[in-house]
Amino acid sequence: MPLFELDVDQWLEKRSSFEILIDARSPHEFLYSHIKDAINLYALNDAEHKEVGTLYKSDRSLAKSLGAKYICKNLQNIIDEVYKRAKVGSAIGIYCAKGGLRSNSIGYVLSMIGYRVFRLSGGYKAYRNHVLEFLNRPLSTKFITLFGNTGCYKSKLIRALSPSIDLEAMANHLGSVFGAINGAQPSQKSFEDALFEKLITLKDEICFIEGESRRIGSLTLPKSLYEAMRSGINVEVIASLENRIS
């Protein structure tokens, strides 16, 4: 079956039909940030990616040859994993960083087996550009923003209301008092990607959100979201000191 190459708009429209979504980048790249619902079936592992990338600066032909050898070695595990997860003939999405060598290599082999493979042209870089373009525009979503002191159940309300955006959960940060007691925060890219994925499902809906400053720990809210939060309906949540302490 053919290997289809789609631009980011076409690919995002198509992805709901993907049986699996493959991120062909190295594990380190994947852990830093990746597209929602992707699984990491790497063409090159971290050490291989570093070695090939370093060699590419001095000898492109040799680097491509070495990269091809590593990809062939890793393809066995990729094929086994894809076969376990998806029937031959299924639609599969795939992307790599930007150039397409890694996703093309894997995608071509899977298409020859019989999978319908849809490759994101421009890779994760194209997706990121799309995310940033979206977040730089005024948002059509209208917000009801909950404000209040620590301990007044704002977070529990957010989780009980629908639709809502739980910024503290996305940022893995419990605000000015408790901070990062749950561990490391995601990268800024990963945080923005999660916001984008949530916001595109809301469109013109009214959404509940907790009032936050531009900074949530080490992360920064997009200006468009911050302004939309502040310009919507603001609600103050009040609780007694006793209940807040409890």
GROMACS .gro file of C-alpha atoms in nm:
model
  246
    1MET     CA    1   0.000   0.000   0.000
    2PRO     CA    2   0.120   0.357  -0.059
    3LEU     CA    3   0.283   0.587   0.191
    4PHE     CA    4   0.080   0.909   0.213
    5GLU     CA    5   0.242   1.241   0.302
    6LEU     CA    6   0.010   1.506   0.450
    7ASP     CA    7   0.061   1.863   0.566
    8VAL     CA    8  -0.017   1.938   0.929
    9ASP     CA    9  -0.381   2.046   0.875
   10GLN     CA   10  -0.463   1.738   0.668
   11TRP     CA   11  -0.276   1.510   0.908
   12LEU     CA   12  -0.455   1.643   1.217
   13GLU     CA   13  -0.792   1.593   1.046
   14LYS     CA   14  -0.696   1.236   0.958
   15ARG     CA   15  -0.541   1.124   1.287
   16SER     CA   16  -0.864   1.011   1.455
   17SER     CA   17  -0.858   0.719   1.209
   18PHE     CA   18  -0.506   0.606   1.304
   19GLU     CA   19  -0.491   0.269   1.476
   20ILE     CA   20  -0.157   0.375   1.621
   21LEU     CA   21   0.052   0.691   1.603
   22ILE     CA   22   0.429   0.640   1.583
   23ASP     CA   23   0.689   0.889   1.700
   24ALA     CA   24   1.004   0.773   1.520
   25ARG     CA   25   1.238   1.006   1.709
   26SER     CA   26   1.485   0.900   1.979
   27PRO     CA   27   1.357   0.824   2.332
   28HIS     CA   28   1.513   1.147   2.465
   29GLU     CA   29   1.330   1.359   2.206
   30PHE     CA   30   1.006   1.175   2.277
   31LEU     CA   31   1.028   1.217   2.656
   32TYR     CA   32   1.091   1.590   2.624
   33SER     CA   33   0.770   1.643   2.422
   34HIS     CA   34   0.558   1.453   2.174
   35ILE     CA   35   0.222   1.462   1.998
   36LYS     CA   36  -0.077   1.339   2.199
   37ASP     CA   37  -0.134   0.959   2.196
   38ALA     CA   38   0.195   0.885   2.016
   39ILE     CA   39   0.403   0.580   2.104
   40ASN     CA   40   0.781   0.588   2.068
   41LEU     CA   41   0.905   0.333   1.815
   42TYR     CA   42   1.241   0.489   1.745
   43ALA     CA   43   1.441   0.460   1.425
   44LEU     CA   44   1.756   0.547   1.621
   45ASN     CA   45   1.808   0.518   1.996
   46ASP     CA   46   1.967   0.803   2.191
   47ALA     CA   47   2.327   0.688   2.143
   48GLU     CA   48   2.275   0.611   1.774
   49HIS     CA   49   2.101   0.943   1.715
   50LYS     CA   50   2.388   1.132   1.878
   51GLU     CA   51   2.651   0.938   1.684
   52VAL     CA   52   2.483   0.985   1.348
   53GLY     CA   53   2.413   1.353   1.418
   54THR     CA   54   2.775   1.420   1.510
   55LEU     CA   55   2.905   1.237   1.203
   56TYR     CA   56   2.658   1.422   0.977
   57LYS     CA   57   2.844   1.748   1.041
   58SER     CA   58   3.163   1.615   0.882
   59ASP     CA   59   3.049   1.342   0.640
   60ARG     CA   60   2.683   1.338   0.536
   61SER     CA   61   2.709   1.034   0.312
   62LEU     CA   62   2.874   0.821   0.578
   63ALA     CA   63   2.624   0.944   0.838
   64LYS     CA   64   2.330   0.844   0.618
   65SER     CA   65   2.486   0.503   0.559
   66LEU     CA   66   2.541   0.449   0.931
   67GLY     CA   67   2.189   0.572   1.010
   68ALA     CA   68   2.043   0.330   0.755
   69LYS     CA   69   2.229   0.038   0.918
   70TYR     CA   70   2.095   0.131   1.262
   71ILE     CA   71   1.741   0.176   1.130
   72CYS     CA   72   1.753  -0.169   0.967
   73LYS     CA   73   1.862  -0.315   1.302
   74ASN     CA   74   1.577  -0.141   1.489
   75LEU     CA   75   1.310  -0.223   1.230
   76GLN     CA   76   1.264  -0.577   1.362
   77ASN     CA   77   1.136  -0.452   1.697
   78ILE     CA   78   0.923  -0.184   1.528
   79ILE     CA   79   0.756  -0.435   1.296
   80ASP     CA   80   0.689  -0.675   1.583
   81GLU     CA   81   0.533  -0.400   1.795
   82VAL     CA   82   0.318  -0.262   1.513
   83TYR     CA   83   0.198  -0.610   1.421
   84LYS     CA   84   0.091  -0.672   1.784
   85ARG     CA   85  -0.101  -0.344   1.800
   86ALA     CA   86  -0.261  -0.314   1.454
   87LYS     CA   87  -0.392  -0.546   1.184
   88VAL     CA   88  -0.223  -0.526   0.845
   89GLY     CA   89  -0.425  -0.278   0.639
   90SER     CA   90  -0.486  -0.045   0.934
   91ALA     CA   91  -0.419   0.328   0.910
   92ILE     CA   92  -0.102   0.431   1.090
   93GLY     CA   93   0.025   0.782   1.157
   94ILE     CA   94   0.396   0.854   1.179
   95TYR     CA   95   0.630   1.149   1.225
   96CYS     CA   96   0.990   1.227   1.317
   97ALA     CA   97   1.168   1.557   1.386
   98LYS     CA   98   1.149   1.751   1.060
   99GLY     CA   99   1.351   1.610   0.770
  100GLY     CA  100   1.158   1.287   0.733
  101LEU     CA  101   1.444   1.038   0.695
  102ARG     CA  102   1.350   0.838   1.004
  103SER     CA  103   0.973   0.839   0.953
  104ASN     CA  104   1.009   0.778   0.579
  105SER     CA  105   1.232   0.475   0.638
  106ILE     CA  106   0.991   0.314   0.883
  107GLY     CA  107   0.683   0.424   0.694
  108TYR     CA  108   0.804   0.277   0.365
  109VAL     CA  109   0.863  -0.066   0.518
  110LEU     CA  110   0.526  -0.066   0.695
  111SER     CA  111   0.350   0.039   0.374
  112MET     CA  112   0.516  -0.249   0.187
  113ILE     CA  113   0.380  -0.489   0.449
  114GLY     CA  114   0.032  -0.355   0.375
  115TYR     CA  115  -0.035  -0.083   0.631
  116ARG     CA  116  -0.182   0.250   0.521
  117VAL     CA  117   0.081   0.490   0.649
  118PHE     CA  118   0.020   0.865   0.682
  119ARG     CA  119   0.339   1.065   0.739
  120LEU     CA  120   0.336   1.416   0.881
  121SER     CA  121   0.526   1.639   0.639
  122GLY     CA  122   0.772   1.852   0.834
  123GLY     CA  123   0.741   1.626   1.138
  124TYR     CA  124   0.715   1.745   1.495
  125LYS     CA  125   0.859   2.083   1.396
  126ALA     CA  126   0.560   2.144   1.166
  127TYR     CA  127   0.324   2.041   1.446
  128ARG     CA  128   0.497   2.279   1.689
  129ASN     CA  129   0.472   2.567   1.443
  130HIS     CA  130   0.101   2.493   1.411
  131VAL     CA  131   0.061   2.488   1.791
  132LEU     CA  132   0.241   2.820   1.835
  133GLU     CA  133   0.043   2.982   1.555
  134PHE     CA  134  -0.281   2.868   1.720
  135LEU     CA  135  -0.177   2.988   2.066
  136ASN     CA  136  -0.065   3.325   1.932
  137ARG     CA  137  -0.414   3.399   1.799
  138PRO     CA  138  -0.704   3.524   2.016
  139LEU     CA  139  -0.899   3.224   2.146
  140SER     CA  140  -1.265   3.170   2.059
  141THR     CA  141  -1.327   2.972   2.380
  142LYS     CA  142  -1.506   3.172   2.653
  143PHE     CA  143  -1.394   3.114   3.011
  144ILE     CA  144  -1.551   3.114   3.355
  145THR     CA  145  -1.246   3.164   3.575
  146LEU     CA  146  -1.244   3.055   3.940
  147PHE     CA  147  -1.035   3.260   4.184
  148GLY     CA  148  -0.983   3.207   4.555
  149ASN     CA  149  -0.734   3.139   4.831
  150THR     CA  150  -0.546   2.813   4.871
  151GLY     CA  151  -0.765   2.540   5.019
  152CYS     CA  152  -1.105   2.668   4.904
  153TYR     CA  153  -1.169   2.370   4.672
  154LYS     CA  154  -1.103   2.545   4.339
  155SER     CA  155  -0.921   2.242   4.202
  156LYS     CA  156  -1.197   2.002   4.311
  157LEU     CA  157  -1.454   2.226   4.147
  158ILE     CA  158  -1.255   2.237   3.824
  159ARG     CA  159  -1.237   1.857   3.817
  160ALA     CA  160  -1.613   1.828   3.883
  161LEU     CA  161  -1.715   2.080   3.616
  162SER     CA  162  -1.728   2.014   3.243
  163PRO     CA  163  -1.580   2.125   3.017
  164SER     CA  164  -1.285   2.248   3.218
  165ILE     CA  165  -0.908   2.290   3.197
  166ASP     CA  166  -0.707   2.182   3.501
  167LEU     CA  167  -0.396   2.396   3.457
  168GLU     CA  168  -0.230   2.275   3.776
  169ALA     CA  169  -0.264   1.912   3.665
  170MET     CA  170  -0.129   1.992   3.318
  171ALA     CA  171   0.162   2.184   3.470
  172ASN     CA  172   0.212   1.928   3.751
  173HIS     CA  173   0.232   2.216   3.997
  174LEU     CA  174   0.013   2.290   4.298
  175GLY     CA  175   0.031   2.668   4.295
  176SER     CA  176   0.212   2.921   4.509
  177VAL     CA  177   0.183   2.731   4.841
  178PHE     CA  178   0.252   2.366   4.759
  179GLY     CA  179   0.442   2.410   4.432
  180ALA     CA  180   0.615   2.113   4.274
  181ILE     CA  181   0.567   1.855   4.551
  182ASN     CA  182   0.439   1.603   4.293
  183GLY     CA  183   0.770   1.595   4.107
  184ALA     CA  184   0.916   1.749   3.794
  185GLN     CA  185   0.708   1.965   3.565
  186PRO     CA  186   0.672   1.891   3.194
  187SER     CA  187   0.870   2.090   2.940
  188GLN     CA  188   0.725   2.416   2.810
  189LYS     CA  189   0.672   2.250   2.472
  190SER     CA  190   0.485   1.959   2.627
  191PHE     CA  191   0.269   2.196   2.833
  192GLU     CA  192   0.179   2.407   2.528
  193ASP     CA  193   0.102   2.095   2.325
  194ALA     CA  194  -0.137   1.972   2.596
  195LEU     CA  195  -0.312   2.309   2.606
  196PHE     CA  196  -0.346   2.311   2.227
  197GLU     CA  197  -0.492   1.959   2.221
  198LYS     CA  198  -0.750   2.058   2.484
  199LEU     CA  199  -0.838   2.393   2.330
  200ILE     CA  200  -0.901   2.257   1.980
  201THR     CA  201  -1.171   2.030   2.126
  202LEU     CA  202  -1.352   2.327   2.286
  203LYS     CA  203  -1.377   2.570   1.992
  204ASP     CA  204  -1.653   2.819   2.081
  205GLU     CA  205  -1.764   2.648   2.402
  206ILE     CA  206  -1.775   2.798   2.750
  207CYS     CA  207  -1.509   2.640   2.969
  208PHE     CA  208  -1.425   2.650   3.341
  209ILE     CA  209  -1.066   2.724   3.442
  210GLU     CA  210  -0.878   2.816   3.757
  211GLY     CA  211  -0.734   3.167   3.780
  212GLU     CA  212  -0.355   3.153   3.758
  213SER     CA  213  -0.075   3.401   3.700
  214ARG     CA  214   0.123   3.384   3.376
  215ARG     CA  215   0.378   3.168   3.556
  216ILE     CA  216   0.294   2.824   3.696
  217GLY     CA  217   0.619   2.713   3.852
  218SER     CA  218   0.873   2.706   3.569
  219LEU     CA  219   0.607   2.720   3.296
  220THR     CA  220   0.448   3.019   3.125
  221LEU     CA  221   0.087   3.044   3.011
  222PRO     CA  222   0.038   3.159   2.652
  223LYS     CA  223  -0.063   3.524   2.641
  224SER     CA  224  -0.380   3.442   2.445
  225LEU     CA  225  -0.502   3.202   2.714
  226TYR     CA  226  -0.412   3.434   3.000
  227GLU     CA  227  -0.600   3.725   2.839
  228ALA     CA  228  -0.903   3.505   2.761
  229MET     CA  229  -0.914   3.386   3.123
  230ARG     CA  230  -0.901   3.738   3.261
  231SER     CA  231  -1.156   3.882   3.017
  232GLY     CA  232  -1.421   3.617   3.084
  233ILE     CA  233  -1.655   3.575   3.382
  234ASN     CA  234  -1.454   3.581   3.705
  235VAL     CA  235  -1.591   3.395   4.009
  236GLU     CA  236  -1.451   3.417   4.361
  237VAL     CA  237  -1.462   3.092   4.556
  238ILE     CA  238  -1.478   3.145   4.935
  239ALA     CA  239  -1.426   2.900   5.221
  240SER     CA  240  -1.380   2.946   5.595
  241LEU     CA  241  -1.029   2.937   5.738
  242GLU     CA  242  -1.121   2.618   5.924
  243ASN     CA  243  -1.222   2.442   5.604
  244ARG     CA  244  -0.920   2.573   5.419
  245ILE     CA  245  -0.688   2.436   5.687
  246SER     CA  246  -0.875   2.105   5.684
   0.00000   0.00000   0.00000
